[in-house]
mmCIF file of C-alpha atoms in Angstrom:
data_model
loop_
_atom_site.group_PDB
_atom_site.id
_atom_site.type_symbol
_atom_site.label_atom_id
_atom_site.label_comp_id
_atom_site.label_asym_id
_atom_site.label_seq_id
_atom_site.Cartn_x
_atom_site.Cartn_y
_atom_site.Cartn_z
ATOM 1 C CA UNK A 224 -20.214 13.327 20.587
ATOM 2 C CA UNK A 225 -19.163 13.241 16.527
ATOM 3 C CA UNK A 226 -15.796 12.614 17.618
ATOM 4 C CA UNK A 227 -16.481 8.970 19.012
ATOM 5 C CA UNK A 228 -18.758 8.333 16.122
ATOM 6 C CA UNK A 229 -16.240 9.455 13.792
ATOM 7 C CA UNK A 230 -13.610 7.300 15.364
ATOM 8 C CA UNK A 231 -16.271 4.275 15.022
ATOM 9 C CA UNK A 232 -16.405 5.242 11.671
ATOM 10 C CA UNK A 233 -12.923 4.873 10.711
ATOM 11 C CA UNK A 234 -12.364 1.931 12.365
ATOM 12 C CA UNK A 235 -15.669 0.429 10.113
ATOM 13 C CA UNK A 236 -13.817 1.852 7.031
ATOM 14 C CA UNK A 237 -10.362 -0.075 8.108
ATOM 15 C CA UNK A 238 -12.501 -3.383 8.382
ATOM 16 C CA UNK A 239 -14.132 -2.826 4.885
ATOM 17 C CA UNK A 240 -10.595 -2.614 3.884
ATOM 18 C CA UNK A 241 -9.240 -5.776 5.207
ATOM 19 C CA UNK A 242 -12.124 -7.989 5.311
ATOM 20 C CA UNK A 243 -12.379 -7.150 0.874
ATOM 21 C CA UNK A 244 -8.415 -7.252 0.116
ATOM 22 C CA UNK A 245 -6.415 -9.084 2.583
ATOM 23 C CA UNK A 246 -3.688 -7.334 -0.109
ATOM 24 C CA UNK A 247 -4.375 -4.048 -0.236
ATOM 25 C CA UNK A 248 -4.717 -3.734 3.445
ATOM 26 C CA UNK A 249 -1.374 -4.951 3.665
ATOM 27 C CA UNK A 250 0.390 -1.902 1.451
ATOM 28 C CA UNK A 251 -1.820 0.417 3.394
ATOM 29 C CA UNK A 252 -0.768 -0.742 6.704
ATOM 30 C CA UNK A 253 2.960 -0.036 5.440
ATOM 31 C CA UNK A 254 1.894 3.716 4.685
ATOM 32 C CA UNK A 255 2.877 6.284 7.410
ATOM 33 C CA UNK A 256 0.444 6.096 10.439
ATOM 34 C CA UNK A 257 -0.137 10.135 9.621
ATOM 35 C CA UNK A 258 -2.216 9.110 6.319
ATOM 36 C CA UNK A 259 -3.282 5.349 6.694
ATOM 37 C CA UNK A 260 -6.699 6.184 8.427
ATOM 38 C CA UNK A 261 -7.276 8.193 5.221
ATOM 39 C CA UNK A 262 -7.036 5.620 2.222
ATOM 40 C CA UNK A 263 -8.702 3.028 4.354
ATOM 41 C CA UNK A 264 -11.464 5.526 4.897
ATOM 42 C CA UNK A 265 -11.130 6.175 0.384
ATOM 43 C CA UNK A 266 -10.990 2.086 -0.081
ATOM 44 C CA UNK A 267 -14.090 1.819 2.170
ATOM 45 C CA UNK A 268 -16.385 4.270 -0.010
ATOM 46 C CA UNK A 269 -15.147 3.187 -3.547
ATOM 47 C CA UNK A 270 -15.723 -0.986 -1.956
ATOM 48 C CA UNK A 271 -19.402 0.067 -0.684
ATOM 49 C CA UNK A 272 -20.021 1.311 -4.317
ATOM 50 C CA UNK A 273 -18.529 -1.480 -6.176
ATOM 51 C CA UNK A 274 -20.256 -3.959 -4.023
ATOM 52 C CA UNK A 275 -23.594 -2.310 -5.147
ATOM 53 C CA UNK A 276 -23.332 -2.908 -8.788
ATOM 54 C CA UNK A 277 -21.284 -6.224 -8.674
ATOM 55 C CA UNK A 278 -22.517 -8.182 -5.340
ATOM 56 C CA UNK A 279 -26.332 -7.550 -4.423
ATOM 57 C CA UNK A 280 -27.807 -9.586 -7.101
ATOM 58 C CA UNK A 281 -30.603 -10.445 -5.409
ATOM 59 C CA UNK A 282 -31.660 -7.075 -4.656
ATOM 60 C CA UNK A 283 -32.687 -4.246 -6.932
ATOM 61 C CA UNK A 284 -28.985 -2.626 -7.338
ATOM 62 C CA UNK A 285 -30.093 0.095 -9.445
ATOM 63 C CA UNK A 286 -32.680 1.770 -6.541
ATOM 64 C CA UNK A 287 -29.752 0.709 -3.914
ATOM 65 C CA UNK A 288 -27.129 3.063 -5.477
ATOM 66 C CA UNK A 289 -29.623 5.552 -6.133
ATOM 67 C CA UNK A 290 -29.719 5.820 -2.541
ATOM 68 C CA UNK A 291 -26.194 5.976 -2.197
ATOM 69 C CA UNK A 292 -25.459 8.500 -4.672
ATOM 70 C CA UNK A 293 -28.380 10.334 -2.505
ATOM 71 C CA UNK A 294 -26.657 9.399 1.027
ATOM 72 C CA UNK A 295 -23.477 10.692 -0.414
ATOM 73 C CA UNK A 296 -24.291 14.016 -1.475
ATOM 74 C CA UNK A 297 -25.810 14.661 1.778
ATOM 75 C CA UNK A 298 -22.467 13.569 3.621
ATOM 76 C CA UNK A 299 -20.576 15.764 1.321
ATOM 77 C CA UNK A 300 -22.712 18.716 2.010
ATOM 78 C CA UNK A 301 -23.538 18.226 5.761
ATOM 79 C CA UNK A 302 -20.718 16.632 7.104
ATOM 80 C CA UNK A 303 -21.536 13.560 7.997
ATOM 81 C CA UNK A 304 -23.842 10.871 7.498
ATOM 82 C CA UNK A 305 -25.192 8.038 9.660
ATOM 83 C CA UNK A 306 -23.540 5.577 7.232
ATOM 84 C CA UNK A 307 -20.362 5.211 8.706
ATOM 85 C CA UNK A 308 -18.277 4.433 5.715
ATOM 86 C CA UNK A 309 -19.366 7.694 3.786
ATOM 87 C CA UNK A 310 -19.057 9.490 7.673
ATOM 88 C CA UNK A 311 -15.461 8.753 6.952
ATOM 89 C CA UNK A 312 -15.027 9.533 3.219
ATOM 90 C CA UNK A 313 -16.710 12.571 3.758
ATOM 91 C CA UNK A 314 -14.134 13.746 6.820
ATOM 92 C CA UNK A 315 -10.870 12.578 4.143
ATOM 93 C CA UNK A 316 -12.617 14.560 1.281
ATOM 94 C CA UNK A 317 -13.192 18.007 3.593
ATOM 95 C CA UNK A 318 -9.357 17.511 5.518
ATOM 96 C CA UNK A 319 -7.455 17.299 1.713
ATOM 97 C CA UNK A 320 -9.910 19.155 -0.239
ATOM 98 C CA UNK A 321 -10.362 16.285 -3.129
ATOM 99 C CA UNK A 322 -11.854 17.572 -5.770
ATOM 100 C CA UNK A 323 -15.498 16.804 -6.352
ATOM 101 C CA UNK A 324 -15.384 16.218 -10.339
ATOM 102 C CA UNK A 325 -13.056 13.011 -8.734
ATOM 103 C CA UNK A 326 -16.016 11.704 -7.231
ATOM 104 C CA UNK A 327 -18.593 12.139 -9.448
ATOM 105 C CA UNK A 328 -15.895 10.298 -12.477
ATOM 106 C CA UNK A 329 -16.174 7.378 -9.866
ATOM 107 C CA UNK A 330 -19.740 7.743 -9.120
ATOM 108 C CA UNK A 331 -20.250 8.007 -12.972
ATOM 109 C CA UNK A 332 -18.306 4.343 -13.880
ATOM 110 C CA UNK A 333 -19.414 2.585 -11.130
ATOM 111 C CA UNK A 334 -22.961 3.333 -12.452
ATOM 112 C CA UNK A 335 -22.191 2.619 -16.087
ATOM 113 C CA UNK A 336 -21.516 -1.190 -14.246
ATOM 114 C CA UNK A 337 -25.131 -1.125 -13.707
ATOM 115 C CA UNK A 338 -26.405 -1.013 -17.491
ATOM 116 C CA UNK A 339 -23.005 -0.993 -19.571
ATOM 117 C CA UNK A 340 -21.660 -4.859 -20.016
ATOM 118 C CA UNK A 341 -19.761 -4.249 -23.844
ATOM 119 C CA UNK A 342 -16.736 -1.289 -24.519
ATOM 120 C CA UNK A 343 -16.810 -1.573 -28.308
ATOM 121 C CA UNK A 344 -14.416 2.059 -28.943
ATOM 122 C CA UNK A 345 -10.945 2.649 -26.764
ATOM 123 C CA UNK A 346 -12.583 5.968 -25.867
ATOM 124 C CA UNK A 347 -15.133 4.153 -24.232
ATOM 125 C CA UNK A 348 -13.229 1.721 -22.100
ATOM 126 C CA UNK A 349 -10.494 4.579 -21.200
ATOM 127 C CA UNK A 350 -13.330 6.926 -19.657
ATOM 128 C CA UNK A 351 -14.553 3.943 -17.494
ATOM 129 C CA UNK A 352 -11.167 3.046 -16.143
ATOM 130 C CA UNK A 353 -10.141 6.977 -15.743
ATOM 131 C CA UNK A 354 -13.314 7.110 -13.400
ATOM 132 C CA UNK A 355 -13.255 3.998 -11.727
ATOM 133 C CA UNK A 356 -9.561 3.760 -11.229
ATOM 134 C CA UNK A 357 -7.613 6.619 -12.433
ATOM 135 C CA UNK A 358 -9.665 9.020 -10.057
ATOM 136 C CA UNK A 359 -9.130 6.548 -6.519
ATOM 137 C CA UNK A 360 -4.963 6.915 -7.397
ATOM 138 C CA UNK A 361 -5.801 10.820 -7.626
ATOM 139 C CA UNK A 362 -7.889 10.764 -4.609
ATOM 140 C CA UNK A 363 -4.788 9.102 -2.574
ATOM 141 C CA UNK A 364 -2.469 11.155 -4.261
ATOM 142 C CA UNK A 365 -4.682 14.058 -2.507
ATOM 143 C CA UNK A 366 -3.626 12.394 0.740
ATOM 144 C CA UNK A 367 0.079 11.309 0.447
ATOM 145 C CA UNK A 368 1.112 14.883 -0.607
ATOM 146 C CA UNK A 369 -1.115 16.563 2.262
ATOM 147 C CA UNK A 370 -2.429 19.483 0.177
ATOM 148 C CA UNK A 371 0.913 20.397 -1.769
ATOM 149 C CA UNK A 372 -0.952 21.068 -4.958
ATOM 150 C CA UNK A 373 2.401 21.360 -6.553
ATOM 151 C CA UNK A 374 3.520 18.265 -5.709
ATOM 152 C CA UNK A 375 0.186 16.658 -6.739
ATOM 153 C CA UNK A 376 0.312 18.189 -10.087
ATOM 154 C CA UNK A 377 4.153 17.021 -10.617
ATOM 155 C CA UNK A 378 2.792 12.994 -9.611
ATOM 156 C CA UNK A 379 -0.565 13.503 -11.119
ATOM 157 C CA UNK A 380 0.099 11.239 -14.362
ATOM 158 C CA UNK A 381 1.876 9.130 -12.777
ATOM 159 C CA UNK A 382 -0.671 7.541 -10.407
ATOM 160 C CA UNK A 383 -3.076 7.918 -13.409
ATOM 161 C CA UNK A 384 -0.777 5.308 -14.709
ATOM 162 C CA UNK A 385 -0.460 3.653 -12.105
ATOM 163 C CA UNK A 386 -4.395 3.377 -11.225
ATOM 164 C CA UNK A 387 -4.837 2.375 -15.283
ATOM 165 C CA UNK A 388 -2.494 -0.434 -14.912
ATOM 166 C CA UNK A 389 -3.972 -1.778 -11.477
ATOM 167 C CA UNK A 390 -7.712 -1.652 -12.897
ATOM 168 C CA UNK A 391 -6.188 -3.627 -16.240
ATOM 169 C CA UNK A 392 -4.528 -6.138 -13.976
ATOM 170 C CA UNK A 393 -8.189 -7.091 -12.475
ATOM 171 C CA UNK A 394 -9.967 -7.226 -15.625
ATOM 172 C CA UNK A 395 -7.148 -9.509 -17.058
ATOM 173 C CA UNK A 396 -7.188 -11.764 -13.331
ATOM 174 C CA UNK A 397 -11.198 -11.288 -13.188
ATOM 175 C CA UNK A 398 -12.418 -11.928 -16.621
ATOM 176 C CA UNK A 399 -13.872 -14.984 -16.623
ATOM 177 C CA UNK A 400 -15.774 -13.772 -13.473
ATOM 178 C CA UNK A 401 -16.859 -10.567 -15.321
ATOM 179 C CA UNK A 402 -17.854 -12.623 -18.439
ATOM 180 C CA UNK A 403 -19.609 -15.373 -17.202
ATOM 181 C CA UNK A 404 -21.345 -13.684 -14.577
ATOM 182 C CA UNK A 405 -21.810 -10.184 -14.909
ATOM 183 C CA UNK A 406 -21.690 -10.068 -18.649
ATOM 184 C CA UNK A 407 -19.209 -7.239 -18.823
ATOM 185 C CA UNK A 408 -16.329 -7.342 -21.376
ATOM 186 C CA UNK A 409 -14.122 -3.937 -20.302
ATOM 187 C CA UNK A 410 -11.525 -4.686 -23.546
ATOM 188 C CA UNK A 411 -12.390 -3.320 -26.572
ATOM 189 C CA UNK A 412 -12.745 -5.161 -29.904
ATOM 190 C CA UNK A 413 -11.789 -8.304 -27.993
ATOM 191 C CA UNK A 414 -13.715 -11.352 -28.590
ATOM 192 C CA UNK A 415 -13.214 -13.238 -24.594
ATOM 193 C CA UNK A 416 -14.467 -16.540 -26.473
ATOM 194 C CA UNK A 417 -11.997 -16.501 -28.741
ATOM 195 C CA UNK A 418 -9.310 -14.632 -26.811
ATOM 196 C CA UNK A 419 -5.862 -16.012 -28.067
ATOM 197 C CA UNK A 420 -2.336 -15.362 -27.163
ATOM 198 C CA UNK A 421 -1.708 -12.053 -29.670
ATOM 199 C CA UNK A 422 -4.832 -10.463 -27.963
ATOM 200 C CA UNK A 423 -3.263 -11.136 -24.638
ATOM 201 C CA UNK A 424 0.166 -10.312 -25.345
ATOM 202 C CA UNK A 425 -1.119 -6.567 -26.876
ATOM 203 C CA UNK A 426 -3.034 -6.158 -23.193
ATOM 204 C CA UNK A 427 -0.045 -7.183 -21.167
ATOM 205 C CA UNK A 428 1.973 -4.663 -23.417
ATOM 206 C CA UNK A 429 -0.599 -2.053 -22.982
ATOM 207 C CA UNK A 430 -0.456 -2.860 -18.776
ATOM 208 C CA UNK A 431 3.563 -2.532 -18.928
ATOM 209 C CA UNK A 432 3.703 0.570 -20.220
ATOM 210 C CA UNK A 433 1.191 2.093 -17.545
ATOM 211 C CA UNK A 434 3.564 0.352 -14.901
ATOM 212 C CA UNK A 435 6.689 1.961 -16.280
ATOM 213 C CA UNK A 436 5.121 5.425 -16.489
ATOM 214 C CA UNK A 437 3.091 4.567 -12.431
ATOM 215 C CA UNK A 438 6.914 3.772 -11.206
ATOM 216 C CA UNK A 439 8.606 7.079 -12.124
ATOM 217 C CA UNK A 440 5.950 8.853 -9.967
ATOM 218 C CA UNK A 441 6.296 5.954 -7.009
ATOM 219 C CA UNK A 442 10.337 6.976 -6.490
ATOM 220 C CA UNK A 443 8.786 11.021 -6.179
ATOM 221 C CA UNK A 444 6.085 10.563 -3.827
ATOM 222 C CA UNK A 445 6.642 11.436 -0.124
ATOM 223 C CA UNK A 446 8.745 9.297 1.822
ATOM 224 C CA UNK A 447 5.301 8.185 4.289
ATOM 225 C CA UNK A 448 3.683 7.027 1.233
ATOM 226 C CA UNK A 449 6.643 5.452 -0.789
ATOM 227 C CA UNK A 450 6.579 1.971 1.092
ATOM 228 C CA UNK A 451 3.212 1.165 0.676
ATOM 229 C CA UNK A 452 2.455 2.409 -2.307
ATOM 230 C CA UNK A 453 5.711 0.445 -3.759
ATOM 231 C CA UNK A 454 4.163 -2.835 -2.213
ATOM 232 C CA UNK A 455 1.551 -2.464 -4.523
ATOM 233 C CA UNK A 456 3.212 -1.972 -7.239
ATOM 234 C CA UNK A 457 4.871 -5.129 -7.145
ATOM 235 C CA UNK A 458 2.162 -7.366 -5.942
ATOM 236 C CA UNK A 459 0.595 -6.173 -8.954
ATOM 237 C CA UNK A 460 3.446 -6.737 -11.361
ATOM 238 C CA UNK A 461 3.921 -9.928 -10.089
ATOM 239 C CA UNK A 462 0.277 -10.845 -10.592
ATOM 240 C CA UNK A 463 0.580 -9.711 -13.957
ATOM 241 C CA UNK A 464 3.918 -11.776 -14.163
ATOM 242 C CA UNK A 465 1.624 -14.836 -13.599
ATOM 243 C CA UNK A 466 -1.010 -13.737 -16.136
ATOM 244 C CA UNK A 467 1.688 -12.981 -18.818
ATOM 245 C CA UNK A 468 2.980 -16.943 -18.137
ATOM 246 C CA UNK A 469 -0.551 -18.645 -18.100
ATOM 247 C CA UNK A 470 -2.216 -19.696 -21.683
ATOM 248 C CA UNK A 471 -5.601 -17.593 -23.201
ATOM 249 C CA UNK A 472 -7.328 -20.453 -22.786
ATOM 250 C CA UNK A 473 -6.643 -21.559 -19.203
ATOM 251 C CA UNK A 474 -7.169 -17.281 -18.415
ATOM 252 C CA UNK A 475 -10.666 -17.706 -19.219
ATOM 253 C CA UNK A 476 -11.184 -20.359 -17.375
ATOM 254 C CA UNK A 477 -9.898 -19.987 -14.093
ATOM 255 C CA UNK A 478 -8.877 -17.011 -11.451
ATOM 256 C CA UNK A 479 -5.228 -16.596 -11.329
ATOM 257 C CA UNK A 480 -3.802 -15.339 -8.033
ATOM 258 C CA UNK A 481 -0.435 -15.001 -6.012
ATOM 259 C CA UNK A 482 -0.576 -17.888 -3.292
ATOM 260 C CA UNK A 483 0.006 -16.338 0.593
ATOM 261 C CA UNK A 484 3.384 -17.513 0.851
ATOM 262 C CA UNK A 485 4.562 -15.541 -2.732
ATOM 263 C CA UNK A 486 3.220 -12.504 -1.345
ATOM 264 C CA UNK A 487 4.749 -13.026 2.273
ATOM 265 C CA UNK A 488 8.135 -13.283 0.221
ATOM 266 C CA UNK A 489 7.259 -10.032 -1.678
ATOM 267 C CA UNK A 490 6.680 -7.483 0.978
ATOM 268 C CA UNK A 491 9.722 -8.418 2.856
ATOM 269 C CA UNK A 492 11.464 -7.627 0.314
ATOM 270 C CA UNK A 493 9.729 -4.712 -0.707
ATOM 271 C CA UNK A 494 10.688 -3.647 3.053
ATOM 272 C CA UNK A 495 14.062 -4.111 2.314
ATOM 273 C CA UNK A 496 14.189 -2.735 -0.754
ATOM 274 C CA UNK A 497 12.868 0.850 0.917
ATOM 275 C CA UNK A 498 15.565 0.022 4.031
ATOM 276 C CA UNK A 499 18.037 0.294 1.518
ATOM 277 C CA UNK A 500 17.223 3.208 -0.502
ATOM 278 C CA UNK A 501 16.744 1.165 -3.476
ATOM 279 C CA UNK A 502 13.366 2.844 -4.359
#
């Protein structure tokens, strides 16, 4: 019957989830019960994409999402699909009616990562990060407001913002990663060779302003998302706290991350923050 398979599904989704971002699946486990099947089941499609064009080196990545893209329109239009991670999508995309031009934005940057590796114009590099961030914080936003199209449009920029700021975070943490061995450089008219501290003091800038703007939509949004959705928010800032204290030099040279016990120490307070009607 579809409904055990769709159940297997989910639960396939929710281990994408937590075996890719021990993180993220943290903030979404402090959403309301009512929605957190939903962005697992969103994280799960948009990590099965990303995985195609960043992970499966030793396999021909372009024909592999070409199948994708193929197994996900026919999920989309039928309903399901015997991959179990699109089976899933496809259920959250038909219950909150996300819009399809979402999807294809996504579907359009992540395959840009296939033959794109230089954003010489800002034009260029905000397209990619409207499609393959921008959209997944709209796609949410779908779910945390449960179809109040009013309410979406009133938080819409915001969790633009927010999704801009995330995405810049990750190119700042990952870019010696994304240099070195995917020969991708997402800032424009930045040499990463040469990058010095005035290039990465105008990106932090650039990353708080979109967290500034993402906040004044995180105190709006529905009280089952608010926690979660918070948690993230300051994992992030703090991550970009780090970057903003570590030198150019030792940027591009190493991965910088928030050690367990940090982010232990941030989502209690983040709980008590949201106990106490502070956010």
């Amino acid at each position: 019957m579809k409904a055990l398979f769709d159940t297997v599904s989910n639960q396939c989704s929710r281990s994408v989830t937590k075996a890719y971002s021990t993180s993220f699946s943290t903030a979404v486990q402090l959403l309301a019960p009512s929605i957190r099947q939903d962005v697992y089941n969103i994280y799960g499609f948009v990590r099965l994409a990303d995985e195609i064009v960043d992970s499966f080196h030793d396999y021909d990545k372009p024909a592999l999402f070409a199948q994708f893209e193929a197994d996900l329109e026919n999920a989309l239009q039928q309903k399901i699909s015997l991959n179990p991670v699109l089976n899933a999508f496809q259920n959250t995309v038909h219950k909150y009616h996300i819009p399809r031009e979402l999807i294809d934005a996504f579907m359009k940057s992540m395959k840009a990562d296939l033959t794109k590796t230089v954003y010489h114009s800002q034009a260029e590099y905000e397209d990619y990060i409207y499609g393959s961030a921008d959209v997944v914080g709209l796609m949410c936003l779908k779910v945390f407001v449960k179809g109040n199209e009013q309410k979406y449009q009133e938080l819409k920029a915001a969790a633009m913002k927010l999704g801009s700021a995330f995405q810049k975070v990750n190119f700042l943490r990952d870019l010696k990663a994304d240099f070195e061995q995917l020969n991708r450089t997402y800032f424009p008219n930045t040499d990463l060779n040469q990058l010095n501290e005035s290039a990465k003091k105008q990106i932090i800038e650039e990353i708080e302003a979109d967290f500034k703007a993402g906040y004044e939509g995180i105190v709006l949004l529905p009280i089952e998302a608010k926690l979660g959705v918070y948690t993230a928010y300051v994992y992030y800032k703090k991550l970009l706290a780090k970057l903003k204290q570590t030198p150019s030099t030792q940027i591009r040279q190493t991965r910088i991350r928030v050690p367990d016990y940090e982010k232990y120490g941030l989502f209690a307070k983040c709980y008590l923050s949201y106990k106490l009607k502070f956010i």
